Short mmCIF file of C-alpha atoms in Angstrom, two decimals:
data_model
loop_
_atom_site.label_atom_id
_atom_site.label_comp_id
_atom_site.label_asym_id
_atom_site.label_seq_id
_atom_site.Cartn_x
_atom_site.Cartn_y
_atom_site.Cartn_z
CA MET A 1 -35.75 0.51 -7.39
CA GLY A 2 -33.74 0.58 -4.18
CA LEU A 3 -31.02 -1.86 -3.21
CA ASN A 4 -33.39 -3.68 -0.85
CA ASP A 5 -35.74 -4.37 -3.78
CA ILE A 6 -32.84 -5.81 -5.80
CA GLU A 7 -31.89 -8.03 -2.85
CA THR A 8 -35.28 -9.76 -2.84
CA SER A 9 -36.48 -9.50 -6.43
CA THR A 10 -36.77 -12.68 -8.50
CA GLU A 11 -36.70 -10.73 -11.79
CA PRO A 12 -33.94 -12.21 -13.97
CA ARG A 13 -32.07 -8.88 -14.32
CA ASP A 14 -32.06 -8.33 -10.55
CA VAL A 15 -30.87 -11.87 -9.79
CA VAL A 16 -27.97 -11.42 -12.21
CA ARG A 17 -27.15 -7.98 -10.78
CA ARG A 18 -27.04 -9.53 -7.26
CA GLN A 19 -24.52 -12.06 -8.58
CA TYR A 20 -22.23 -9.26 -9.87
CA LEU A 21 -22.57 -7.27 -6.63
CA ALA A 22 -21.73 -10.35 -4.54
CA SER A 23 -18.77 -11.16 -6.75
CA ALA A 24 -17.41 -7.60 -6.57
CA ALA A 25 -17.75 -7.68 -2.77
CA GLY A 26 -16.04 -11.06 -2.53
CA ASN A 27 -19.16 -12.42 -0.82
CA LEU A 28 -19.17 -16.00 -2.07
CA GLU A 29 -22.06 -16.99 0.20
CA ALA A 30 -24.28 -14.31 -1.37
CA LEU A 31 -23.06 -15.30 -4.82
CA ARG A 32 -23.93 -18.97 -4.20
CA ALA A 33 -27.40 -17.84 -3.10
CA THR A 34 -28.06 -16.59 -6.66
CA LEU A 35 -27.25 -19.99 -8.18
CA ALA A 36 -29.60 -22.94 -8.64
CA PRO A 37 -28.53 -26.22 -6.97
CA ASP A 38 -28.08 -27.75 -10.46
CA VAL A 39 -26.50 -24.68 -12.08
CA GLU A 40 -24.34 -25.19 -15.19
CA TRP A 41 -21.62 -22.52 -15.30
CA THR A 42 -19.43 -22.56 -18.44
CA GLU A 43 -16.15 -20.72 -18.72
CA MET A 44 -15.12 -20.38 -22.38
CA GLU A 45 -12.70 -22.76 -24.06
CA GLY A 46 -9.28 -21.14 -24.09
CA PHE A 47 -9.96 -19.27 -20.84
CA PRO A 48 -7.62 -20.36 -18.00
CA LEU A 49 -10.57 -21.87 -16.08
CA ALA A 50 -12.28 -23.39 -19.15
CA GLY A 51 -14.96 -25.94 -18.38
CA THR A 52 -18.47 -26.40 -17.08
CA TYR A 53 -18.98 -26.36 -13.33
CA ARG A 54 -22.02 -27.55 -11.43
CA THR A 55 -23.45 -26.73 -8.00
CA PRO A 56 -23.05 -23.35 -6.33
CA GLU A 57 -20.04 -24.63 -4.34
CA GLY A 58 -18.47 -26.05 -7.50
CA VAL A 59 -18.80 -22.70 -9.26
CA THR A 60 -17.30 -20.60 -6.47
CA SER A 61 -14.45 -23.02 -5.67
CA ASN A 62 -13.48 -23.66 -9.32
CA VAL A 63 -13.99 -20.14 -10.66
CA MET A 64 -14.17 -17.29 -8.15
CA GLU A 65 -11.73 -18.70 -5.60
CA ARG A 66 -9.21 -19.60 -8.33
CA LEU A 67 -9.50 -16.16 -9.92
CA GLY A 68 -8.87 -14.62 -6.51
CA ALA A 69 -5.79 -16.82 -6.05
CA ASP A 70 -4.25 -15.93 -9.43
CA TRP A 71 -5.32 -12.30 -9.88
CA THR A 72 -5.38 -9.14 -7.79
CA GLY A 73 -8.62 -7.15 -7.95
CA TRP A 74 -10.43 -9.43 -10.40
CA THR A 75 -13.67 -7.58 -11.19
CA ALA A 76 -16.42 -8.12 -13.72
CA HIS A 77 -17.88 -4.70 -14.49
CA ASP A 78 -21.50 -5.21 -15.63
CA ASP A 79 -22.08 -2.35 -18.06
CA THR A 80 -25.14 -3.18 -20.19
CA TYR A 81 -28.02 -5.60 -19.69
CA VAL A 82 -30.15 -7.08 -22.48
CA VAL A 83 -33.10 -9.04 -21.09
CA GLU A 84 -35.54 -11.25 -22.95
CA GLY A 85 -37.67 -13.44 -20.70
CA GLU A 86 -35.42 -15.75 -18.70
CA ASN A 87 -32.34 -14.79 -20.76
CA VAL A 88 -30.04 -12.04 -19.53
CA VAL A 89 -27.05 -11.01 -21.63
CA VAL A 90 -24.57 -8.71 -19.92
CA LEU A 91 -21.94 -6.76 -21.82
CA ALA A 92 -19.15 -6.28 -19.34
CA ARG A 93 -15.40 -6.10 -18.90
CA TYR A 94 -12.88 -7.77 -16.68
CA THR A 95 -10.15 -5.82 -14.92
CA ALA A 96 -7.41 -7.37 -12.81
CA VAL A 97 -3.66 -7.73 -12.41
CA ASN A 98 -2.06 -11.15 -12.74
CA LYS A 99 -0.20 -12.00 -9.52
CA ALA A 100 2.55 -14.01 -11.24
CA THR A 101 3.40 -11.52 -14.00
CA GLY A 102 2.14 -8.17 -12.67
CA LYS A 103 0.44 -7.60 -16.04
CA PRO A 104 -3.00 -5.94 -16.04
CA ILE A 105 -6.05 -6.83 -18.12
CA ASP A 106 -8.99 -4.71 -19.23
CA VAL A 107 -10.95 -6.93 -21.59
CA ARG A 108 -14.51 -6.83 -22.92
CA VAL A 109 -16.75 -9.83 -22.27
CA ALA A 110 -20.30 -10.99 -22.79
CA HIS A 111 -22.10 -13.19 -20.29
CA HIS A 112 -25.31 -15.11 -21.04
CA PHE A 113 -27.37 -16.09 -18.01
CA THR A 114 -30.55 -18.13 -17.87
CA VAL A 115 -32.64 -17.38 -14.77
CA ARG A 116 -35.58 -19.51 -13.62
CA GLY A 117 -37.48 -19.31 -10.37
CA GLY A 118 -35.28 -16.49 -9.13
CA LEU A 119 -32.03 -18.45 -9.55
CA ILE A 120 -29.32 -18.64 -12.21
CA VAL A 121 -29.57 -22.05 -13.87
CA ARG A 122 -27.07 -21.51 -16.71
CA PHE A 123 -24.14 -19.22 -17.44
CA GLU A 124 -21.94 -18.99 -20.51
CA GLN A 125 -18.92 -16.73 -20.87
CA PHE A 126 -17.67 -15.13 -24.09
CA VAL A 127 -14.27 -13.40 -23.85
CA ASP A 128 -11.11 -12.71 -25.85
CA THR A 129 -9.17 -15.47 -24.13
CA ALA A 130 -5.88 -14.49 -25.83
CA LEU A 131 -5.82 -11.17 -23.96
CA VAL A 132 -6.24 -12.97 -20.64
CA ARG A 133 -3.57 -15.56 -21.47
CA ASP A 134 -1.17 -12.83 -22.64
CA ALA A 135 -1.36 -11.23 -19.19
CA MET A 136 -0.41 -14.57 -17.67
CA ALA A 137 2.71 -15.06 -19.80
#
């Protein structure tokens, strides 16, 4: 499948992949385009941005823009996809350097997406929050 197919596909895996590509490129408009208007995006308790955010604008302003403000080169590397129907689980890792401390992270994560009608309707993050907090201290 070529990149153009991924850009238009409504298959759950492709929608999620578009979200990672947009995030890595810093293209928040393209990222918002992968999210349903009533999206529920949950950052894990203990994570610096813990909470559930709604609306595409709410997600990008409360998560991606804040990560960009606090970290240099924040990237979610999407390594492995497990797809079952509308559920997409991605085994990934975060890499970045904290701007305040200069400390790097390289931490494994799991992301669970629910995709309906070609849009992400739910997201839940699983991460070793202590490793992220340690880099901030």
